[in-house]
Coordinates of C-alpha atoms in Angstrom, one line a residue:
M1 CA -32.3 15.6 -4.8
F2 CA -29.1 17.6 -3.9
V3 CA -29.6 20.7 -1.9
P4 CA -26.6 23.1 -1.8
G5 CA -25.5 23.5 1.8
G6 CA -28.0 20.9 3.0
L7 CA -28.4 17.1 3.2
D8 CA -28.9 14.7 0.4
C9 CA -32.5 13.7 0.6
G10 CA -32.6 11.4 -2.3
G11 CA -31.3 8.1 -0.8
A12 CA -31.3 6.1 2.3
V13 CA -28.5 6.5 4.8
P14 CA -26.3 3.4 4.7
E15 CA -26.4 1.4 7.9
R16 CA -23.2 0.8 9.9
E17 CA -21.6 -2.5 9.0
S18 CA -22.2 -5.1 11.7
E19 CA -18.7 -6.4 11.3
I20 CA -16.0 -3.9 12.5
R21 CA -13.1 -4.0 10.1
V22 CA -9.6 -3.9 11.6
Y23 CA -6.9 -2.3 9.5
A24 CA -3.4 -0.9 9.8
I25 CA -1.1 1.5 8.1
V26 CA 2.3 -0.2 7.5
R27 CA 5.6 0.9 6.1
S28 CA 7.3 -1.1 3.3
G29 CA 10.0 0.1 0.9
G30 CA 9.7 3.8 1.9
R31 CA 6.0 3.8 1.2
Q32 CA 2.9 3.5 3.4
H33 CA 0.0 1.1 2.7
K34 CA -3.4 0.7 4.3
V35 CA -3.9 -3.1 4.9
A36 CA -6.5 -5.4 6.4
V37 CA -6.5 -9.1 6.9
G38 CA -7.0 -10.9 3.5
D39 CA -5.9 -8.0 1.4
I40 CA -3.4 -8.5 -1.4
V41 CA -1.0 -5.5 -1.6
E42 CA 1.6 -4.6 -4.1
V43 CA 4.8 -3.4 -2.5
D44 CA 8.3 -2.6 -3.7
K45 CA 10.3 -5.8 -4.3
I46 CA 11.4 -7.7 -1.2
S47 CA 14.5 -9.4 -2.6
T48 CA 15.2 -11.6 0.4
A49 CA 11.7 -13.3 0.4
K50 CA 10.6 -16.2 -1.8
V51 CA 7.1 -17.1 -2.8
G52 CA 5.3 -18.7 0.2
D53 CA 7.6 -17.0 2.8
T54 CA 6.1 -15.0 5.7
V55 CA 7.3 -11.4 6.1
E56 CA 6.8 -8.9 8.9
L57 CA 5.9 -5.3 8.2
S58 CA 6.4 -2.4 10.7
T59 CA 3.2 -0.8 11.8
L60 CA 2.5 3.0 12.0
L61 CA -1.1 2.9 13.0
V62 CA -3.7 0.3 14.0
V63 CA -7.5 1.0 13.9
D64 CA -9.7 -1.6 15.6
G65 CA -13.3 -0.2 15.4
D66 CA -13.3 3.0 17.5
A67 CA -9.9 2.2 19.1
V68 CA -7.0 3.9 17.3
T69 CA -3.5 3.0 18.3
S70 CA -0.7 5.4 17.2
D71 CA 1.7 5.3 20.2
P72 CA 5.2 4.4 18.9
W73 CA 6.0 2.5 22.1
V74 CA 3.0 0.2 21.7
L75 CA 3.4 -0.1 17.9
A76 CA 7.0 -1.2 18.3
G77 CA 5.8 -4.6 19.4
I78 CA 3.1 -5.0 16.7
K79 CA 4.2 -6.5 13.4
V80 CA 1.8 -7.2 10.6
Q81 CA 2.2 -10.8 9.2
A82 CA 2.0 -11.3 5.5
E83 CA 2.7 -14.1 3.0
V84 CA 4.5 -13.5 -0.3
V85 CA 2.2 -14.4 -3.2
D86 CA 4.2 -13.3 -6.3
H87 CA 7.1 -11.3 -7.7
H88 CA 6.4 -9.4 -10.9
K89 CA 7.1 -6.3 -12.9
G90 CA 4.9 -3.2 -13.1
V91 CA 3.8 -1.5 -16.3
K92 CA 6.4 0.0 -18.6
I93 CA 7.1 3.7 -18.2
D94 CA 8.6 5.5 -21.3
I95 CA 11.0 8.3 -20.5
L96 CA 11.7 10.7 -23.5
R97 CA 14.1 13.6 -23.4
Y98 CA 14.2 16.1 -26.2
K99 CA 15.9 19.5 -26.7
N100 CA 14.8 21.7 -29.6
K101 CA 17.1 22.6 -32.5
T102 CA 20.1 20.6 -31.1
G103 CA 19.4 17.0 -32.3
Y104 CA 19.4 15.8 -28.7
R105 CA 16.9 12.9 -28.2
R106 CA 17.1 10.1 -25.6
R107 CA 14.6 7.3 -25.1
Q108 CA 14.6 5.2 -21.9
G109 CA 12.2 2.6 -20.5
H110 CA 11.6 1.4 -16.9
R111 CA 9.7 -1.4 -15.3
Q112 CA 9.5 -1.4 -11.5
Q113 CA 9.9 -4.7 -9.6
Y114 CA 7.0 -5.5 -7.2
T115 CA 6.2 -8.1 -4.7
A116 CA 2.5 -9.1 -4.1
I117 CA 1.8 -9.9 -0.4
K118 CA -1.3 -11.2 1.3
V119 CA -1.9 -10.0 4.8
T120 CA -2.6 -12.9 7.1
E121 CA -2.6 -11.4 10.6
I122 CA -2.9 -8.0 12.3
P123 CA -2.2 -8.4 16.1
A124 CA -4.4 -6.5 18.5
A125 CA -2.7 -3.7 20.5
A126 CA -2.3 -4.4 24.2
K127 CA -4.7 -2.4 26.2

């Protein structure tokens, strides 16, 4: 039962996971992604990498249990290792332009190029 302004009394409180998950926020292609070891992440195309190659991603934040590392000097030495799994295109986006009463119509399509990478290693921050 939900009580406004109170606690939810209807279910059990989930126990804390016994395994502490390490994750990092990385930058790739002008975007930021939250990654953990074993995750497959879709990033903007890395044109220099072939399938099976290992790539390094710059790290913005590392969370290891309760320890959060965000110091730029420490993070400068931490690079997340990932393996290129696939190169593919995203879904098609239709772009339509129309102006009323002038006969102006333009139709354009776009499919973004992506690279799927699998995160293999997140180095621990030096303490």
